[in-house]
């Protein structure tokens, strides 16, 4: 396994790289189940969260992952306003790196910022923890891992991604990862919530969830931001749920073993009926748990001292 | 000693449980006095602060306690606004738990929230760090411990709790704990600052601090929130201090060895004269110090791996 | 080497004390270059950041230093508003100390606050991390160290400090430290950005950077706060840069080996041309890196358990 320096896009890894991360994740899932779920793999390494956009969940997941690897963690949370000029962001990155940091976990509302940070960094690794509506590679990795855990492989699976594709970095990274691993993806959304162009998205499109649902092995529901209403992209929440929500009635159309997934946090009763979210084939909580192990694998892969996994 | 899962109310423990915590605290006070005040008891465990209401003191006390036990700590501080709907709070709790957390320390302005959190949690322990005007059990435990440290036992002691009983979770938990350990409690407050009903409060009531003061073994002064003035529950700070403050003149009425206590932060010159707060029988700072050891005991009791205290 | 309790002003150390810190820093620079840049020197010690003014850089630098020494770290960040009354600040300090803290790193917009904190503290060490326009001793130490690293000694060097001297705690601490170590310092600034009196500043003054530049061994540029424009202390940024900025044209006046320094964050194009900031003899990034090692030395000196440096 080669040791990449950064994880910016899911395409950096390719199918083989994704499989490498999956196998590494198996080891860290096993670590997470131990009585003392901690290994010294990254002792003395420092992982800094550079979050220019609030996301406590993702930050805590990375922080938990780093601590289980015995790394030191630090937070640098900034409102975008105080670093809005390019020079300042560069200065921030160079300063943090000069303190002797090993990895920077970057979340920013601007697409492409993690690439900029990587270009400025001299020795440390950069992990994209979500940039604008662009990419969120560790989310895609944990989604792949969760499906693989339930179905052994994604090869040949049919996966529907439902909802606000246009404003979703999760959708973009998932489509790339799922299709790289051999799944066929259908995007299900109203025209207003699809990107202006779908060139480069290896996916089909449908506007009819009732038609797609019975054929799916996985239904992946995206979070609906309530501001889409104000932007007049949607008539009403109620109509959205009636057409694109996984209601109890619509859930009956699914195959018995179809997996239900969501990146969280769920708007219960909007994207998915509360009762459906709690069914056994809903793996939403498992996605969260796997998120920690996947991020341990990514950190270990990027800044671990060797290819061999010294966790046993 | 049985191992409870949660600490929500002081009544969960009962007299015997409180005594168990006191004995365990003795060990951790001893640990705290070592050159390296740290034991590996909770190595690999993760303690998360879920504070929906700001309280740096309580949060730092729990964090210090967890770190001295070698646990990893994380913070999840949220403004109530962003999680005001029941579903979101539940989602937050389930997400954090799914990351593999062992204990959640919950502070919330809504009475009863820690019980809700405990109901949603599947495996982790929940500690109530203050819910609305309802309960604050670890404060009561540290108060009991501080009195016991000075007087060996609370049995037969007379304790006055003075001030804004109505809006105080400290008062409620203290009354329950002090009376469980055999002390007799008198609440001293103006009628506007007493709860509408005192059913279930094992305490007497007085409106005359001058009459109560000479008989007390402990005077416990509550913090006065300045907003009570605006709510017209009090005529003026000055009148409050004249009637219910521990002024220098009133302090002369106390027994020589009467203990002076306060949960902090003190409004010097309001609840208590600055000079009185600094006297030797004022144990306010000792309460803070004991708070760390008591919280070590509680964390160890709830998520430690065994009943034997492996700290020696 | 005697063990001081606090580091409040650079004058507390004197020339000999500064040299002691420099020698100790050599060891910690060596530690920082190891594969696992961590030593157990402060295991079980707790270092708290008490920042009443936002400064993520300085806070992260101290936090990194403390973690590399294996200390536990905690943050207490407060808006000045919530602790504006003297009693509250005192109460905060006493509470934090009662929890068993070893060192408090204090940043405050009010000159002298760290001295107050030191007066209230009973056993813990206080480090001034910047008080108003007054002092910032660890910045001065890292500046001395960076110059010494490049030139062996400051003895006989000519150092220009350029810019907003009046509102700069860095300038004040640097002047005291540089001159204590035998350098001669020239302050270069417009009259509006000089302090009302320069009594006690062992430095010359000039208003002509073109005249000073060719003679300097070090040019130290201060950060220009944009609010100085609004306060009418400066006509325009452009004019400031033309007169006091290290433009490309002006950089040609410097000796070939003159060092260029800045406390960061740099306003590129204002105090210094972007291209000049990136030259090899610009040691701005090195200042940041040395900042961690210098703060390790200071923490070790104040709260380490002995004079011998047990890092080998």
Coordinates of C-alpha atoms in Angstrom, one line a residue, chain B:
Chain B
X1 CA -20.9 -1.6 46.3
X2 CA -23.3 -2.0 43.4
X3 CA -22.4 -0.2 40.2
X4 CA -25.2 2.2 39.1
X5 CA -25.3 3.2 35.5
X6 CA -26.4 6.8 35.7
X7 CA -26.3 9.6 38.3
X8 CA -29.4 11.7 37.6
X9 CA -30.8 12.5 41.0
X10 CA -29.3 12.4 44.5
X11 CA -32.2 10.1 45.4
X12 CA -30.8 7.5 43.0
X13 CA -28.0 6.9 45.5
X14 CA -29.8 7.0 48.8
X15 CA -28.0 7.4 52.1
X16 CA -25.9 4.4 51.6
X17 CA -24.9 5.3 48.0
X18 CA -23.9 8.8 49.2
X19 CA -21.7 7.2 51.9
X20 CA -20.1 4.9 49.2
X21 CA -19.2 8.0 47.1
X22 CA -17.8 9.7 50.2
X23 CA -15.5 6.8 50.9
X24 CA -14.4 6.6 47.3
X25 CA -13.8 10.3 47.4
X26 CA -11.3 9.9 50.3
X27 CA -9.1 7.8 48.0
X28 CA -9.3 10.4 45.2
X29 CA -8.5 13.3 47.6
X30 CA -5.4 11.3 48.4
X31 CA -4.6 10.9 44.7
X32 CA -5.1 14.6 44.2
X33 CA -2.4 15.4 46.8
X34 CA 0.3 13.3 45.0
X35 CA 3.1 14.8 43.1
X36 CA 1.6 13.3 39.9
X37 CA -2.1 13.4 40.7
X38 CA -3.1 10.9 38.0
X39 CA -4.2 7.3 38.0
X40 CA -4.9 5.0 34.9
X41 CA -8.3 3.9 36.2
X42 CA -10.2 5.1 33.1
X43 CA -7.6 4.8 30.4
X44 CA -9.2 4.4 27.0
X45 CA -12.6 5.6 28.3
X46 CA -14.2 8.7 26.8
X47 CA -16.1 11.3 28.7
X48 CA -18.1 13.9 26.8
X49 CA -19.4 17.1 28.2
X50 CA -22.8 17.9 26.7
X51 CA -23.4 21.4 27.9
X52 CA -26.5 23.2 26.6
X53 CA -26.1 25.9 29.1
X54 CA -22.8 27.7 29.8
X55 CA -20.9 26.7 32.9
X56 CA -17.2 26.8 32.6
X57 CA -16.6 25.9 36.3
X58 CA -18.6 22.7 36.3
X59 CA -17.3 21.7 32.9
X60 CA -13.7 22.3 34.0
X61 CA -14.2 20.4 37.2
X62 CA -15.5 17.3 35.4
X63 CA -12.8 17.7 32.7
X64 CA -10.1 17.8 35.4
X65 CA -11.6 14.8 37.1
X66 CA -11.8 12.8 33.9
X67 CA -8.2 13.7 33.0
X68 CA -6.8 12.7 36.4
X69 CA -8.4 9.3 35.8
X70 CA -6.6 9.2 32.4
X71 CA -9.9 9.3 30.4
X72 CA -10.1 11.1 27.1
X73 CA -12.4 14.1 27.2
X74 CA -14.4 15.9 24.6
X75 CA -16.7 18.9 24.6
X76 CA -20.0 19.3 22.8
X77 CA -21.2 22.8 23.7
X78 CA -24.4 23.8 22.1
X79 CA -26.6 26.8 22.3
X80 CA -30.1 25.6 23.2
X81 CA -31.4 27.2 20.0
X82 CA -29.8 24.8 17.6
X83 CA -31.2 21.7 19.3
X84 CA -34.5 23.0 20.6
X85 CA -36.6 20.3 19.0
X86 CA -36.8 17.0 20.8
X87 CA -35.8 15.0 17.7
X88 CA -32.6 17.0 17.3
X89 CA -31.5 16.4 20.9
X90 CA -32.2 12.7 20.5
X91 CA -30.3 12.7 17.3
X92 CA -27.3 14.4 19.0
X93 CA -27.3 11.9 21.8
X94 CA -27.5 8.9 19.6
X95 CA -24.8 10.3 17.3
X96 CA -22.4 11.0 20.2
X97 CA -23.1 7.6 21.7
X98 CA -22.5 5.8 18.4
X99 CA -19.0 7.3 18.3
X100 CA -18.2 5.1 21.4
X101 CA -18.6 7.3 24.4
X102 CA -18.6 5.9 27.9
X103 CA -20.1 8.8 29.9
X104 CA -22.1 11.9 29.0
X105 CA -22.1 14.8 31.4
X106 CA -25.2 16.7 30.7
X107 CA -26.1 20.3 31.7
X108 CA -29.4 21.7 30.3
X109 CA -31.7 24.6 31.3
X110 CA -34.7 22.2 31.0
X111 CA -35.6 20.2 34.1
X112 CA -35.6 16.5 33.3
X113 CA -33.4 16.5 30.2
X114 CA -30.8 14.2 31.7
X115 CA -33.5 11.6 32.2
X116 CA -34.5 11.9 28.5
X117 CA -30.8 11.5 27.5
X118 CA -30.5 8.4 29.7
X119 CA -33.6 6.9 28.1
X120 CA -32.1 7.4 24.7
X121 CA -28.6 6.1 25.5
X122 CA -28.0 2.5 24.9
X123 CA -24.8 1.7 26.7
X124 CA -23.2 4.9 28.1
X125 CA -23.6 6.5 31.5
X126 CA -25.3 9.8 32.0
X127 CA -24.4 12.3 34.8
X128 CA -26.7 15.1 35.5
X129 CA -24.5 18.2 35.8
X130 CA -27.5 20.5 36.5
X131 CA -31.0 20.5 34.9
X132 CA -33.0 23.7 35.1
X133 CA -34.1 24.5 38.7
X134 CA -34.3 20.8 39.4
X135 CA -31.2 18.9 40.5
X136 CA -27.4 19.1 40.6
X137 CA -26.4 15.9 42.4
X138 CA -22.6 16.2 42.1
X139 CA -22.8 19.6 43.8
X140 CA -24.8 18.0 46.7
X141 CA -22.2 15.2 46.9
X142 CA -19.3 17.7 47.1
X143 CA -21.2 19.7 49.7
X144 CA -21.8 16.6 51.8
X145 CA -18.1 15.6 51.5
X146 CA -16.9 19.1 52.5
X147 CA -19.1 19.1 55.6
X148 CA -18.1 15.5 56.5
X149 CA -14.4 16.4 56.0
X150 CA -14.8 19.1 58.7
X151 CA -17.3 17.4 61.1
X152 CA -16.8 13.7 60.5
X153 CA -20.6 13.2 60.0
X154 CA -23.7 15.2 59.0
X155 CA -25.8 13.2 61.6
X156 CA -27.6 15.7 63.8
X157 CA -26.1 18.8 62.3
X158 CA -28.3 21.9 61.7
X159 CA -27.9 23.4 58.3
X160 CA -29.4 26.6 57.0
X161 CA -29.7 27.1 53.3
X162 CA -30.2 30.8 52.6
X163 CA -31.4 32.7 49.6
X164 CA -33.1 32.0 46.3
X165 CA -34.4 28.5 47.0
X166 CA -37.0 28.7 44.3
X167 CA -34.7 28.9 41.3
X168 CA -31.9 26.7 42.8
X169 CA -31.1 23.2 41.7
X170 CA -28.3 23.3 44.3
X171 CA -30.8 23.8 47.1
X172 CA -33.1 21.0 46.0
X173 CA -30.2 18.4 45.7
X174 CA -28.6 19.6 49.0
X175 CA -31.8 19.3 51.0
X176 CA -32.3 15.8 49.8
X177 CA -28.6 14.8 50.4
X178 CA -28.2 16.6 53.8
X179 CA -31.4 15.1 55.2
X180 CA -30.6 11.6 53.9
X181 CA -27.4 11.8 55.9
X182 CA -29.3 12.8 59.1
X183 CA -28.9 16.6 59.1
X184 CA -31.9 18.9 59.8
X185 CA -32.3 21.6 57.2
X186 CA -33.9 25.0 57.5
X187 CA -34.6 27.0 54.3
X188 CA -34.2 30.8 54.9
X189 CA -35.7 33.0 52.2
X190 CA -38.2 35.7 51.4
X191 CA -41.6 34.2 50.4
X192 CA -41.0 35.3 46.8
X193 CA -37.9 33.1 46.5
X194 CA -39.5 29.9 47.9
X195 CA -41.0 27.3 45.6
X196 CA -44.8 27.5 45.2
X197 CA -45.0 24.2 47.1
X198 CA -42.6 22.6 49.5
X199 CA -44.2 19.2 49.5
X200 CA -41.4 16.6 49.3
X201 CA -38.7 19.0 50.7
X202 CA -37.6 17.5 54.0
X203 CA -36.9 20.9 55.5
X204 CA -38.3 23.7 57.7
X205 CA -38.8 27.2 56.5
X206 CA -37.9 30.5 58.1
X207 CA -37.9 34.1 57.0
X208 CA -35.6 35.3 59.8
X209 CA -31.9 34.7 59.4
X210 CA -31.1 36.4 62.6
X211 CA -33.2 33.9 64.5
X212 CA -31.7 30.9 62.6
X213 CA -28.0 31.9 62.5
X214 CA -27.1 31.2 66.1
X215 CA -28.3 27.6 66.0
X216 CA -26.6 26.6 62.8
X217 CA -23.6 24.3 62.3
X218 CA -23.5 25.2 58.6
X219 CA -24.8 28.3 56.8
X220 CA -25.1 27.6 53.1
X221 CA -25.6 30.8 51.0
X222 CA -27.0 30.5 47.5
X223 CA -26.0 32.7 44.6
X224 CA -28.4 35.5 43.9
X225 CA -29.0 36.0 40.2
X226 CA -29.4 39.7 39.4
X227 CA -32.3 39.1 37.1
X228 CA -34.5 38.4 40.2
X229 CA -34.6 42.2 40.7
X230 CA -35.9 42.8 37.2
X231 CA -38.5 40.0 37.7
X232 CA -39.7 42.1 40.7
X233 CA -39.1 39.2 43.1
X234 CA -36.9 41.4 45.2
X235 CA -37.1 45.1 46.0
X236 CA -33.4 45.8 45.8
X237 CA -30.0 44.2 46.3
X238 CA -29.3 46.3 49.3
X239 CA -32.5 45.2 51.0
X240 CA -31.7 41.6 50.2
X241 CA -28.3 41.9 51.7
X242 CA -29.7 43.6 54.8
X243 CA -32.2 40.8 55.4
X244 CA -30.6 37.7 54.0
X245 CA -26.9 38.5 53.5
X246 CA -24.2 37.2 55.7
X247 CA -22.9 40.6 56.7
X248 CA -20.1 41.1 59.2
X249 CA -22.7 42.1 61.8
X250 CA -24.7 38.9 61.2
X251 CA -21.7 36.7 61.1
X252 CA -21.1 37.6 64.8
X253 CA -24.3 35.7 65.6
X254 CA -22.9 32.4 64.3
X255 CA -21.3 29.7 66.5
X256 CA -17.5 30.0 66.5
X257 CA -17.1 26.8 64.4
X258 CA -20.1 27.2 62.1
X259 CA -19.1 26.5 58.5
X260 CA -19.8 29.0 55.8
X261 CA -20.5 27.5 52.3
X262 CA -21.5 28.8 48.9
X263 CA -21.7 27.0 45.5
X264 CA -19.9 29.9 43.7
X265 CA -19.4 32.2 42.0
X266 CA -19.9 34.5 45.0
X267 CA -21.3 37.9 44.6
X268 CA -19.1 39.5 47.3
X269 CA -21.0 42.1 49.2
X270 CA -24.4 40.6 48.3
X271 CA -24.8 37.1 49.7
X272 CA -21.8 37.5 51.9
X273 CA -19.4 40.2 53.0
X274 CA -16.0 39.9 51.3
X275 CA -14.3 39.8 54.6
X276 CA -16.6 37.0 55.9
X277 CA -16.0 34.9 52.7
X278 CA -12.3 34.9 53.5
X279 CA -12.5 33.7 57.1
X280 CA -11.0 30.3 58.0
X281 CA -14.3 28.7 58.7
X282 CA -15.5 29.7 55.2
X283 CA -14.9 26.5 53.2
X284 CA -15.9 27.8 49.8
X285 CA -12.6 27.2 48.1
X286 CA -12.4 23.7 49.6
X287 CA -15.8 22.9 48.1
X288 CA -14.2 23.6 44.6
X289 CA -11.2 21.4 45.4
X290 CA -13.4 18.6 46.7
X291 CA -15.6 18.9 43.6
X292 CA -12.8 17.4 41.5
X293 CA -12.3 14.4 43.8
X294 CA -16.1 13.8 44.1
X295 CA -16.4 13.8 40.4
X296 CA -13.5 11.4 40.0
X297 CA -15.4 9.1 42.5
X298 CA -18.6 9.4 40.5
X299 CA -17.0 8.8 37.1
X300 CA -15.1 5.8 38.6
X301 CA -18.2 4.4 40.2
X302 CA -20.2 4.6 37.0
X303 CA -17.7 3.6 34.3
X304 CA -14.8 2.1 36.2
X305 CA -14.1 -1.5 35.4
X306 CA -14.7 -2.9 38.8
X307 CA -15.7 -2.3 42.3
X308 CA -12.2 -2.5 43.7
X309 CA -10.5 0.8 43.6
X310 CA -7.2 0.2 41.7
X311 CA -5.6 3.5 42.6
X312 CA -3.0 2.4 45.1

